[in-house]
Coordinates of N, CA and C in Angstrom, one line a residue:
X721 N 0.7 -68.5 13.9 CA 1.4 -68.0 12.7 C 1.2 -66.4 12.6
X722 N 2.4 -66.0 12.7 CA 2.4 -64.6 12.5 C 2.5 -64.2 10.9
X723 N 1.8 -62.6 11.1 CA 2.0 -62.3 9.6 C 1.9 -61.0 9.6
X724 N 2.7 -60.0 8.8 CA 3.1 -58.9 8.6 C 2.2 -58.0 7.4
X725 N 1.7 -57.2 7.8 CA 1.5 -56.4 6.4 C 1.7 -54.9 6.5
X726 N 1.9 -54.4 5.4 CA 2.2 -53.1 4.9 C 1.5 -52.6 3.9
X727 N 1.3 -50.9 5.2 CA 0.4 -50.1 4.7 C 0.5 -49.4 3.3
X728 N 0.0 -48.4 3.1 CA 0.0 -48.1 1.5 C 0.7 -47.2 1.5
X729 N 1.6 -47.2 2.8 CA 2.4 -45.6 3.3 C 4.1 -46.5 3.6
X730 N 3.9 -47.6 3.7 CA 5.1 -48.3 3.7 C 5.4 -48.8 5.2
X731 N 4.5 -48.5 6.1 CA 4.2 -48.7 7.8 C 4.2 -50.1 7.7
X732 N 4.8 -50.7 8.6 CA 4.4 -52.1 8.9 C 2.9 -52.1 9.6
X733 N 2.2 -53.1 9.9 CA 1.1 -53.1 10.3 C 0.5 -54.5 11.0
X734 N 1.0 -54.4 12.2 CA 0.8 -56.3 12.5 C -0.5 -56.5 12.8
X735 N -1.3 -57.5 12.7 CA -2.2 -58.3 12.9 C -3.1 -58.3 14.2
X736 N -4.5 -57.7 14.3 CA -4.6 -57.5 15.6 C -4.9 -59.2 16.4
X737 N -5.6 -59.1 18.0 CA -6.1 -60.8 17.6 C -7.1 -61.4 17.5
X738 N -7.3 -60.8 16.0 CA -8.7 -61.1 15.5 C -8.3 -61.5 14.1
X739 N -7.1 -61.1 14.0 CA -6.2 -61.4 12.6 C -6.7 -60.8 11.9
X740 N -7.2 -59.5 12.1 CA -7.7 -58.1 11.0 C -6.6 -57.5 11.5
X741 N -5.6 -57.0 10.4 CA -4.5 -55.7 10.6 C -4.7 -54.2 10.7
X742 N -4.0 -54.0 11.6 CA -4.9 -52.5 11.7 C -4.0 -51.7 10.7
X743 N -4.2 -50.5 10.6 CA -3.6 -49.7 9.1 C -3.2 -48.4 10.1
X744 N -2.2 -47.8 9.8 CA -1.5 -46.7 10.2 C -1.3 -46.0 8.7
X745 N -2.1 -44.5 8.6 CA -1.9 -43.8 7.9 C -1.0 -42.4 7.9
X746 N 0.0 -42.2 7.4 CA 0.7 -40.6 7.6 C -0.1 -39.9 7.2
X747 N -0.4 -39.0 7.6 CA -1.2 -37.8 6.6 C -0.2 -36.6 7.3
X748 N 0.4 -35.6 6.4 CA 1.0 -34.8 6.1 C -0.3 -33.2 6.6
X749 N 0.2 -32.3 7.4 CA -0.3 -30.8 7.3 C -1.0 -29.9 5.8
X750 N -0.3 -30.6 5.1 CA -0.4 -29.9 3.5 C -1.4 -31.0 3.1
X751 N -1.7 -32.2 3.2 CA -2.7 -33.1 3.1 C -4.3 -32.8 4.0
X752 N -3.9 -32.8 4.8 CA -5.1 -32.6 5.7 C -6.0 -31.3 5.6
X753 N -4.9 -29.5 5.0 CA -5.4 -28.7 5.1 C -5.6 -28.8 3.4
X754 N -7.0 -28.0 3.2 CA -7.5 -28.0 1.9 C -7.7 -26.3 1.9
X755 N -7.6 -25.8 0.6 CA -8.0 -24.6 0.3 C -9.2 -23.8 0.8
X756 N -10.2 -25.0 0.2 CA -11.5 -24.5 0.8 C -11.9 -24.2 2.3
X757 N -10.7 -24.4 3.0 CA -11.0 -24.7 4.6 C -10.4 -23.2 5.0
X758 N -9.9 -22.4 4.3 CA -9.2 -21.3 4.2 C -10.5 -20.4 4.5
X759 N -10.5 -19.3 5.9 CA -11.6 -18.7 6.2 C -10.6 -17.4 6.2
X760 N -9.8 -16.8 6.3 CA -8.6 -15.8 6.5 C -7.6 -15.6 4.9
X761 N -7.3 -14.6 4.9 CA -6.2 -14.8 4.1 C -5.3 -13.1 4.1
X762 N -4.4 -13.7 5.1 CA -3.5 -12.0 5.6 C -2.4 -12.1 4.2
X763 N -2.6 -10.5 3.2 CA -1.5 -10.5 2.2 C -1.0 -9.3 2.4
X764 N 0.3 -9.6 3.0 CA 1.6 -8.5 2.6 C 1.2 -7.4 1.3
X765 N 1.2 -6.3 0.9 CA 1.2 -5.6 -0.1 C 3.1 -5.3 -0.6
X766 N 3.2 -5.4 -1.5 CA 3.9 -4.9 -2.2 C 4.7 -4.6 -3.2
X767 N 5.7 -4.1 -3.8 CA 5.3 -3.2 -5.3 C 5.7 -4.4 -6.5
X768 N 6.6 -5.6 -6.5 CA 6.5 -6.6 -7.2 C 5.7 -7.9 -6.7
X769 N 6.8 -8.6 -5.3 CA 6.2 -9.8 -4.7 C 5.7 -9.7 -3.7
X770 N 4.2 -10.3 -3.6 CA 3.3 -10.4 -2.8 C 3.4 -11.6 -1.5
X771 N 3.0 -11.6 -0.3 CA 3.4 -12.4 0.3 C 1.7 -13.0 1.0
X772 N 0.9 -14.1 0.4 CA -0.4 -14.4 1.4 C -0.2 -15.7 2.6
X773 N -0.9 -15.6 3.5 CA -1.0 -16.4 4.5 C -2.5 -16.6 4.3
X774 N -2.8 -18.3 4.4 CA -4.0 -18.8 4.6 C -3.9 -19.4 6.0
X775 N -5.2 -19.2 6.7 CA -5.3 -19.9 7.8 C -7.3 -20.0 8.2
X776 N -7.5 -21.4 8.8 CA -8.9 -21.7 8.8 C -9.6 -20.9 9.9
X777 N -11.0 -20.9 10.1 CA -11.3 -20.5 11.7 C -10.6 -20.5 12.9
X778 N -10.4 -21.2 13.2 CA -9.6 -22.0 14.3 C -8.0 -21.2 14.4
X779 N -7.4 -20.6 13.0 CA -6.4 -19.8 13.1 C -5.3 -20.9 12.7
X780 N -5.3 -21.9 12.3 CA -4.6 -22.9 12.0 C -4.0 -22.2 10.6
X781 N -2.8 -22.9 10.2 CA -2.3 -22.2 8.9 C -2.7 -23.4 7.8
X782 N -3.1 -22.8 6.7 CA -3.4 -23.7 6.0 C -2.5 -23.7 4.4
X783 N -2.2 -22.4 3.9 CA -0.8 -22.1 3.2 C 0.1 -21.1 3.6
X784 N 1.0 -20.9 2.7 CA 1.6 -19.9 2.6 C 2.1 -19.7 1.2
X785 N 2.1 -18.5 0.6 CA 2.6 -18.5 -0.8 C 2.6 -17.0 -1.2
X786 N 3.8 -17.3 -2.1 CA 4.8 -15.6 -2.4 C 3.8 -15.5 -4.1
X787 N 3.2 -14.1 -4.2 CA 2.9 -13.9 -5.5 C 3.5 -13.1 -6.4
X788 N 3.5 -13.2 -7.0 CA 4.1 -11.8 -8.3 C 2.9 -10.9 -8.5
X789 N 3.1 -9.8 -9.0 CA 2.3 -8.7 -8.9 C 1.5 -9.3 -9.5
X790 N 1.7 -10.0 -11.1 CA 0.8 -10.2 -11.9 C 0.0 -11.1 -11.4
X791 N -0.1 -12.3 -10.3 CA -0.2 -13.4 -10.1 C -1.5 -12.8 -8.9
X792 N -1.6 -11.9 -8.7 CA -2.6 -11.4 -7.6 C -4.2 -12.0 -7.6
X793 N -4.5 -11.3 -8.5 CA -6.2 -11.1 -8.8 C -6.0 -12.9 -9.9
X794 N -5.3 -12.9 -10.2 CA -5.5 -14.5 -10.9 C -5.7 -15.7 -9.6
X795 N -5.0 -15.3 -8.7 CA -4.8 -16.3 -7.4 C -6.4 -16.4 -6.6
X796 N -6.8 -14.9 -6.4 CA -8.3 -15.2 -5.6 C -9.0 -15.0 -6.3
X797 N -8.9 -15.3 -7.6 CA -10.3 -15.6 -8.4 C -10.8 -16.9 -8.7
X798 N -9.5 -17.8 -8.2 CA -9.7 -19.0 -8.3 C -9.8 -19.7 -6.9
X799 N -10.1 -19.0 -5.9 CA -10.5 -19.3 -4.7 C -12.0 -18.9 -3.9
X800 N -12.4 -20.2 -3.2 CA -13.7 -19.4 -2.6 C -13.7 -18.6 -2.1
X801 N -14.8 -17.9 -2.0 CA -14.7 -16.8 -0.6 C -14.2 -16.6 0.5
X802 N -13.4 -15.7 0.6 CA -12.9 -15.2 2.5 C -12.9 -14.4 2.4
X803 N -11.8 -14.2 4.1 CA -11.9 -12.6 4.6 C -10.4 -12.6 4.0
X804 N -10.5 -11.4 3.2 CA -8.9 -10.8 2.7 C -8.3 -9.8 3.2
X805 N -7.6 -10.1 4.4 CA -7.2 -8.8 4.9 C -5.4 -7.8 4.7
X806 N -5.7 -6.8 4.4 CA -4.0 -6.1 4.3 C -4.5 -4.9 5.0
X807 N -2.7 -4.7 5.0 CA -2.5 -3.3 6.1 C -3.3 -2.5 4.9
X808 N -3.7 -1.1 5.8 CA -4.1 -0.1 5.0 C -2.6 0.8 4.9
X809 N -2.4 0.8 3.6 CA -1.2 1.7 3.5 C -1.6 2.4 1.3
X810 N -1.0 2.9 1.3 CA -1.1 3.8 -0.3 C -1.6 3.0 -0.9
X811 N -1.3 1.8 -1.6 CA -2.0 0.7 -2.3 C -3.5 -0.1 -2.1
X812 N -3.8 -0.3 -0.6 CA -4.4 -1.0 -0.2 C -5.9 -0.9 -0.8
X813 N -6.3 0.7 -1.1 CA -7.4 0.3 -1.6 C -7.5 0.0 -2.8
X814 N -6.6 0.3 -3.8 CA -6.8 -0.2 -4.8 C -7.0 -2.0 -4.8
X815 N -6.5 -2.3 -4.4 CA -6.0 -3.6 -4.3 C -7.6 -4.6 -3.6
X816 N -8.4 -3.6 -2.7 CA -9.0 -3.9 -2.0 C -10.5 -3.7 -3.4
X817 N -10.1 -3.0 -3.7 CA -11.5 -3.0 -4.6 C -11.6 -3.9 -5.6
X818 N -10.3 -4.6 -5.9 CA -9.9 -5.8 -7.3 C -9.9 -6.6 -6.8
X819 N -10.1 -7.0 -5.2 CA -10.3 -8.1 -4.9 C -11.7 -8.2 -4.2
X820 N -12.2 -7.4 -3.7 CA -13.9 -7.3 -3.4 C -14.6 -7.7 -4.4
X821 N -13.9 -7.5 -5.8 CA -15.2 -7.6 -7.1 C -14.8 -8.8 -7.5
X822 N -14.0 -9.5 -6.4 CA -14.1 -11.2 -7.3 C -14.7 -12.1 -5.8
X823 N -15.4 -11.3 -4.9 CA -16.4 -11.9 -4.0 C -15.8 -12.0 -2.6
X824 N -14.8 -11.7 -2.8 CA -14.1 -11.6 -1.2 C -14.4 -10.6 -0.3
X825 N -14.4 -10.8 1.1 CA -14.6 -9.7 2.1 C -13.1 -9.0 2.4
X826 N -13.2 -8.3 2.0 CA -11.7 -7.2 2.4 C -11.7 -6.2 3.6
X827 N -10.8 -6.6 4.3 CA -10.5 -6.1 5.9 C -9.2 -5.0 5.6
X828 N -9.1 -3.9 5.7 CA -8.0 -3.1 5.8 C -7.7 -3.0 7.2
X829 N -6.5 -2.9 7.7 CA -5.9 -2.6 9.1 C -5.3 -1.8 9.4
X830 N -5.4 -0.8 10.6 CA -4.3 0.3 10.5 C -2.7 -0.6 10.9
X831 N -1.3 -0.1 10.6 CA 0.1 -0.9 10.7 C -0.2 -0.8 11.8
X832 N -1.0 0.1 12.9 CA 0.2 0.4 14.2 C -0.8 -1.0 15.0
X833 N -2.1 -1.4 14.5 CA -2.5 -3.1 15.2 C -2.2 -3.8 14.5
X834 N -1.4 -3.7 13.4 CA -0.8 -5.3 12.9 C 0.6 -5.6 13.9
X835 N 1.3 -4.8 13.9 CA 2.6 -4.9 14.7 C 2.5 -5.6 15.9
X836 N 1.8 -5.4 16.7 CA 1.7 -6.8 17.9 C 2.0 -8.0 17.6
X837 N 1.0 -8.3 16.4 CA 1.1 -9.7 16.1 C 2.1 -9.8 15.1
X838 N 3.2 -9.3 15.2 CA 4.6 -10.2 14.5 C 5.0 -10.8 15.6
X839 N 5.5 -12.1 15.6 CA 6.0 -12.9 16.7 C 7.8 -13.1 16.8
X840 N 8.1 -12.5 15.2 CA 9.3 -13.0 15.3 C 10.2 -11.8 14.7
X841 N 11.1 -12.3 13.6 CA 12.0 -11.3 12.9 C 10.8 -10.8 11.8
X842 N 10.7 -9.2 11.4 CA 10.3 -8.7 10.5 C 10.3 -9.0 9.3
X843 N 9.8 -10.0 8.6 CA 9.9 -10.2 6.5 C 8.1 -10.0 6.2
X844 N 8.4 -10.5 5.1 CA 6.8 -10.6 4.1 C 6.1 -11.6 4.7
X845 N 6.8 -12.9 5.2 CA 6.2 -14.1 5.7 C 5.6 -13.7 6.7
X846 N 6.4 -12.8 7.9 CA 5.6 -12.6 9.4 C 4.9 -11.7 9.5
X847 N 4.5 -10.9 8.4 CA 4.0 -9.3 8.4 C 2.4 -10.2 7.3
X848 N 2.5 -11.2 6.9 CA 1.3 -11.8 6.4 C 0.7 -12.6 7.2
X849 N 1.3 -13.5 7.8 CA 0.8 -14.0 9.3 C -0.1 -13.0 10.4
X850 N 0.7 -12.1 11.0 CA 0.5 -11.1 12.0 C -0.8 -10.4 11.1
X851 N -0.7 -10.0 10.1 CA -2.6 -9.4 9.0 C -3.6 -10.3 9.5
X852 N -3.0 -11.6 8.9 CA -3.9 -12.7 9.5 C -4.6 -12.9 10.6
X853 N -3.8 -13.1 11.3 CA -4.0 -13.1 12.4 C -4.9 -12.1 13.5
X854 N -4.0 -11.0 13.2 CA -5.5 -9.5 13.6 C -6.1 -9.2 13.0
X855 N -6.5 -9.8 11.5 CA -7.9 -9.8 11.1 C -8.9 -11.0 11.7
X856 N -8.4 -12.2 12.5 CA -9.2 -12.8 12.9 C -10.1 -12.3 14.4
X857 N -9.2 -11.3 14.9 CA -9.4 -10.8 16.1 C -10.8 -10.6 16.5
X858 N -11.6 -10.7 17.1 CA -13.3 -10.2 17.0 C -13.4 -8.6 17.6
X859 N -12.3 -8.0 18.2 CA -12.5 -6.8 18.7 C -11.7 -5.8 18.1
X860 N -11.2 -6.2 16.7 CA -10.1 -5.4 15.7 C -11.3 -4.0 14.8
X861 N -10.5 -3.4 14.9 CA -11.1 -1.8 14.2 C -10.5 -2.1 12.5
X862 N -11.0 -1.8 11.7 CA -10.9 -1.8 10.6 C -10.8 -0.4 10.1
X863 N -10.2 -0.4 8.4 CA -10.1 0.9 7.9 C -11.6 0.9 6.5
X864 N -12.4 1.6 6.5 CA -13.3 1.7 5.6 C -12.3 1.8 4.3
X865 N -13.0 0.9 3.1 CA -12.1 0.8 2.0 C -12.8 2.4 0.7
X866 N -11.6 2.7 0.3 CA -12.3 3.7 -0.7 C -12.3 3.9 -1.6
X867 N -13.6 4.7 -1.9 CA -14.2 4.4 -3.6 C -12.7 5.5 -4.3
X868 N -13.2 5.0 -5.8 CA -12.0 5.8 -6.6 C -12.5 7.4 -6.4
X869 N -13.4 7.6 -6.5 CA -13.8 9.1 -6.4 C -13.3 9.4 -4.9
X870 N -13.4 9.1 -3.8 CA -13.1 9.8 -2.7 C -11.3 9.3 -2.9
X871 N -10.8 8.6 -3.5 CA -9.2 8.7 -3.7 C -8.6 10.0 -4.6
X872 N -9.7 10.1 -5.6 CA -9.2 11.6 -6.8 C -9.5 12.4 -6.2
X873 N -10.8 12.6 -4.8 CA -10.4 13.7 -4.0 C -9.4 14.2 -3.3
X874 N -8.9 13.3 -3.0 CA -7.8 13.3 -2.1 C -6.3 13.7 -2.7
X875 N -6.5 13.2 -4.2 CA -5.5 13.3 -4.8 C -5.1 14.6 -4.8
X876 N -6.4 15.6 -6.0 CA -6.6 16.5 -6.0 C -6.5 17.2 -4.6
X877 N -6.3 17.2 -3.3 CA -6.1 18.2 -1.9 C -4.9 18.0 -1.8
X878 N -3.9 16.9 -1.9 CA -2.7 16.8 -1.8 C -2.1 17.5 -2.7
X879 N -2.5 17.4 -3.9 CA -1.3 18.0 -4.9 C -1.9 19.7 -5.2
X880 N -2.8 20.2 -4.9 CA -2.8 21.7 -4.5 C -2.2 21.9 -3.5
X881 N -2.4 21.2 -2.4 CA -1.4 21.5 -1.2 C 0.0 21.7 -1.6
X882 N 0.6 20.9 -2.6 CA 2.0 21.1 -2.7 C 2.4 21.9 -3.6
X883 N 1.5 22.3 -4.8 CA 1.4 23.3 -6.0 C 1.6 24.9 -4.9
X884 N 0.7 25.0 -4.1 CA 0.5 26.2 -3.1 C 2.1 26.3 -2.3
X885 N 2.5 25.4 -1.8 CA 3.7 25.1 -1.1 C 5.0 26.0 -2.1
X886 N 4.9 25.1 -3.3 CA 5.6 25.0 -4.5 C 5.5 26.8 -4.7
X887 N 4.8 27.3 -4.7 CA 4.7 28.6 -5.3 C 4.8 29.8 -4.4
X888 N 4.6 29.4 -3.2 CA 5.1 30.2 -2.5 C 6.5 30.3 -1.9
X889 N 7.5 29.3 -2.1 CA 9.0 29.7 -2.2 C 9.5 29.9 -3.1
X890 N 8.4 29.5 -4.6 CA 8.8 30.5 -5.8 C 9.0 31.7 -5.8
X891 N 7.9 32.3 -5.5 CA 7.6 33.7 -4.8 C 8.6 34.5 -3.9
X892 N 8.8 33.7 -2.8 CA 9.8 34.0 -1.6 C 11.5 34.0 -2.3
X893 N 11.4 33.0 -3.2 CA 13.1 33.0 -3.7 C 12.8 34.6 -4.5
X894 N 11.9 34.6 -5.6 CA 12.2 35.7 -6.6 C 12.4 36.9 -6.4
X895 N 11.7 37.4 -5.4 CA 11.4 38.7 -4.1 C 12.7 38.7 -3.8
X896 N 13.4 37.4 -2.8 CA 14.7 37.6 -2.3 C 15.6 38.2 -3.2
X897 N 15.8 37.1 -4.4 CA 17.0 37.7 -5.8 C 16.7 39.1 -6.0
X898 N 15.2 39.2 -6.5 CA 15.8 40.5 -7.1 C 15.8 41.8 -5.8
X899 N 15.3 41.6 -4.9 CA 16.1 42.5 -4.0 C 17.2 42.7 -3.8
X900 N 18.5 41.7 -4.0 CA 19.5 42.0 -4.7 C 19.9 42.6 -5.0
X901 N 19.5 43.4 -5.8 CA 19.2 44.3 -7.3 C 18.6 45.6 -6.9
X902 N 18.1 45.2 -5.5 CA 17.1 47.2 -5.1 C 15.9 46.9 -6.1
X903 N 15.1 46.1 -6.4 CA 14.2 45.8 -6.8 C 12.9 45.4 -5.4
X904 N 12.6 46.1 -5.2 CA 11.5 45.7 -3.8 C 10.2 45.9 -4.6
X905 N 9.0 45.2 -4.0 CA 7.7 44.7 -4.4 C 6.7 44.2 -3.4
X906 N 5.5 44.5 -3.5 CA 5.2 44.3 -1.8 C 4.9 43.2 -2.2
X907 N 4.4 42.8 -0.8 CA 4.6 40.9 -0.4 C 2.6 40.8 -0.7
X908 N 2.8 38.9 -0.9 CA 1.4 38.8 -1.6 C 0.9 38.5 -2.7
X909 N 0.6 37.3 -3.0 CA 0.6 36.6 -4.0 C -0.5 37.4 -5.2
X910 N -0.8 38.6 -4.8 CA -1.7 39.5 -5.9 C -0.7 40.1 -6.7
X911 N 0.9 40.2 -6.0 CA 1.8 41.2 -6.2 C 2.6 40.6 -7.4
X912 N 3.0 39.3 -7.9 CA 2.9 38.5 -8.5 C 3.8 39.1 -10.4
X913 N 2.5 39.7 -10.3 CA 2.5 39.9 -11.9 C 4.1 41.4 -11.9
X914 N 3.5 41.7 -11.2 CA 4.9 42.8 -11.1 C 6.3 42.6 -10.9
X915 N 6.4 40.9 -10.2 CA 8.1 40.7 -10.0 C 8.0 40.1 -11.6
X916 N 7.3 39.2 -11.9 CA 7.6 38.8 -13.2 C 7.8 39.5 -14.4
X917 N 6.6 41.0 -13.9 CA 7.4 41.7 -14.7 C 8.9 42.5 -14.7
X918 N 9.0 42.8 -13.6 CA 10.6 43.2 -13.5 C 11.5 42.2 -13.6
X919 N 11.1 41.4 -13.6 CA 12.6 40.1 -14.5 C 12.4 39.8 -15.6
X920 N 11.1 40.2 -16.5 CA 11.1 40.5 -17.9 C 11.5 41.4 -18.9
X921 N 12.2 42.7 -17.4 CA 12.1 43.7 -18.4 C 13.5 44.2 -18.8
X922 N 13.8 44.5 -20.3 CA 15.0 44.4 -20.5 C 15.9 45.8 -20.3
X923 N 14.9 46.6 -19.3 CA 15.6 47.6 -18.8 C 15.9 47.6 -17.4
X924 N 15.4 46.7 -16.7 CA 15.8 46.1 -15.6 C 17.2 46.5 -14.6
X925 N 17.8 46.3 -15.7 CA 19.2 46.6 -15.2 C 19.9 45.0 -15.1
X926 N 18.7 43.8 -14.8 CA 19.5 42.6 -14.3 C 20.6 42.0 -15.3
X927 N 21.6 41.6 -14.4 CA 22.7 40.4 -15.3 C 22.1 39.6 -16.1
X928 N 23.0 39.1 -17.0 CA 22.1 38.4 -18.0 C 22.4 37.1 -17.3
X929 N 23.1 36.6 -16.6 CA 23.1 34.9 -15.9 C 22.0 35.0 -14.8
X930 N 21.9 36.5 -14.0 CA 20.7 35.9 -12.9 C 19.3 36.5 -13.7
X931 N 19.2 36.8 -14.9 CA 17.9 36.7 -15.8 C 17.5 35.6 -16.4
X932 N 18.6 34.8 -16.6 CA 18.2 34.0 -16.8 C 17.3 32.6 -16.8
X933 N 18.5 32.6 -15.4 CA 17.9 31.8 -13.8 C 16.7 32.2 -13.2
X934 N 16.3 33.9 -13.3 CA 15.3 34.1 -12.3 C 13.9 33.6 -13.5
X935 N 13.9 34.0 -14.6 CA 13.0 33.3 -16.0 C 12.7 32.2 -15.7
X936 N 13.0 31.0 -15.3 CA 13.0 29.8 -14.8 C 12.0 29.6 -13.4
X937 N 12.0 30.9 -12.7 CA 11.2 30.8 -11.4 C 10.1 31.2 -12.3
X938 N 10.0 32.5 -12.6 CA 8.9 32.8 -13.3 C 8.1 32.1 -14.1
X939 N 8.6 30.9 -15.0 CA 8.0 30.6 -15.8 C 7.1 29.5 -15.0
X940 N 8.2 29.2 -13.5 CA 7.5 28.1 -12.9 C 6.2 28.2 -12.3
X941 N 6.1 29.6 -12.2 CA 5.2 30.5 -11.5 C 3.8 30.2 -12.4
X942 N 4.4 30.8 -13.7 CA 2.8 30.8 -14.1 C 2.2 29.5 -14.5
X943 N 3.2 28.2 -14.2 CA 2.3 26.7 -14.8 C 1.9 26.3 -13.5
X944 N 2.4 26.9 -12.3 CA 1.7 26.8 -10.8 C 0.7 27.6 -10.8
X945 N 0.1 28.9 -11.2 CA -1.1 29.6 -11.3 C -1.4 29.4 -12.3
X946 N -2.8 28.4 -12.6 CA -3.8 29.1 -13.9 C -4.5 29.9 -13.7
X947 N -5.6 30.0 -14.5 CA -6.3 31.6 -14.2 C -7.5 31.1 -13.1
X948 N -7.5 29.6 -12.8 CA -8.6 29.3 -11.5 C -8.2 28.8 -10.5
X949 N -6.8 29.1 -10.6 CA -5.9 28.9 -9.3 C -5.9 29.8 -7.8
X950 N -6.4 29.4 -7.2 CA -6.7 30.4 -6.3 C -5.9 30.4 -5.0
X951 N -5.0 31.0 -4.4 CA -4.4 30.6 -3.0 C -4.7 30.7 -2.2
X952 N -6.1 31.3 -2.2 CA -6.8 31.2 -0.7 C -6.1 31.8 0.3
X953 N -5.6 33.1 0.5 CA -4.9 33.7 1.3 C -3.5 33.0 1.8
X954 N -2.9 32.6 0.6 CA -1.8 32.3 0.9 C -0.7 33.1 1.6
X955 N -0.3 33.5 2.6 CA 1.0 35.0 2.7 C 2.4 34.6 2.8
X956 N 3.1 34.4 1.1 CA 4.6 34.1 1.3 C 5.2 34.9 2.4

C-alpha cells in the first residue's frame, strides 16, 4: 500500500521503506539569513537615500536595504553590533560618530580602494556592496575617523584660505579700476586703507557708476579684514 504525504511546504513526500516519510523543506535565502548573523554592513552615504549592504563573515549577503536620511541612526540602533563601514568622503565622519555611539565599529575607506570592488554597473546597490566588501578585506587601510574639534579646525583653514583668496582679487580688481582713473597705489595689502580711501573720496574725480561699483569692492574688503585678520604676507 502506497501512501503520499505533504510537507508543510506543499512538497509531496513519499514514504521511505520503513514507512517513515521523509520531509523536504524549502528554506528561502531571506529565511536562512538572520540579522544577527550580520558581521559587515557597507552604507553608501548620501544626501537623502541611503543605500546598506549586510553581509556575514563568510561575505555572504544577508540584506540589502535603501534608507531615508531620517531612517539612519533609527536602523543601527536597533541592530547588534558590527563593522559599519563607508567611503570616507565630506559626510562620513559625521555619520561615523552617530553611529559609533550606538556601539558599532566604523571603518572609513579611501574611494580610490572601494572602486576595485564594484563588480558591475555604478549605483548605490554596488557602491554598498563593493564598501562591504573592502571592509572585509584583512589587508585594507582605513581612514582615522574625526573628532568635531579637528573638523572646526579644518573648517576654520579652509575658509581663511578662501577669505585670503577672496581678498586678494578684491585688491587686485580695485588697484586695476582705479588705475583707470591715474589713481596708482603701491601694491600690498598694508596699502589697503588708501585705495579705499581714494574711492571714498568725493574729490576723487571718479564717475559716479564706477563709484559706485568700486564701494561694493571696498565694502567687501573690510568684512574680509577684521582688525585680527592677518594675511600673513599675502602679495596681491
Amino acid at each position: 500500500m502506497s501512501a503520499s504525504h505533504r510537507g508543510c511546504d506543499g512538497v509531496d513526500a513519499s514514504p521511505t521503506a520503513l514507512g517513515v516519510p521523509e520531509w523536504w523543506v524549502l528554506v528561502t535565502t531571506e529565511q536562512e539569513a538572520s540579522v544577527s548573523e550580520v558581521s559587515t554592513i557597507g552604507l553608501d552615504l548620501a544626501k537623502r537615500v541611503f543605500q546598506a549592504h549586510g553581509a556575514d563573515a563568510s561575505g555572504k549577503v544577508v540584506f540589502r536595504k535603501r534608507l531615508r536620511r531620517e531612517q539612519v541612526l533609527a536602523f543601527f540602533a536597533g541592530r547588534p553590533a558590527c563593522v559599519v563601514a563607508m567611503e570616507a568622503c565630506s559626510s562620513a565622519h559625521y555619520w561615523a560618530r552617530e553611529i559609533g555611539e550606538l556601539g558599532h565599529t566604523v571603518r572609513l575607506i579611501p574611494p580610490a580602494y572601494v572602486k576595485p570592488f564594484v563588480k558591475r554597473q555604478k549605483n548605490d546597490t554596488t557602491d554598498a556592496e563593493a564598501i562591504c566588501e573592502a571592509a572585509q578585506r584583512p589587508t585594507m587601510r582605513f581612514v582615522s575617523v574625526k573628532s568635531e574639534a579637528a573638523q572646526a579646525n579644518a573648517v576654520v583653514f579652509r575658509a581663511r584660505d578662501l577669505l585670503v583668496r577672496q581678498r586678494t582679487q578684491a585688491i587686485n580688481a580695485l588697484r586695476g579700476h582705479l588705475g583707470e582713473y591715474g589713481v596708482v597705489v603701491a601694491k600690498g595689502p598694508s596699502h589697503v586703507a588708501q585705495l579705499i580711501a581714494r574711492v571714498e573720496d568725493p574729490a576723487a574725480g571718479l564717475p559716479a557708476a564706477a563709484q559706485t561699483v568700486l564701494r561694493v569692492l571696498t565694502a567687501s574688503l573690510r568684512l574680509m579684514s577684521p582688525p585680527d585678520f592677518s594675511p600673513d604676507g599675502v602679495e596681491p
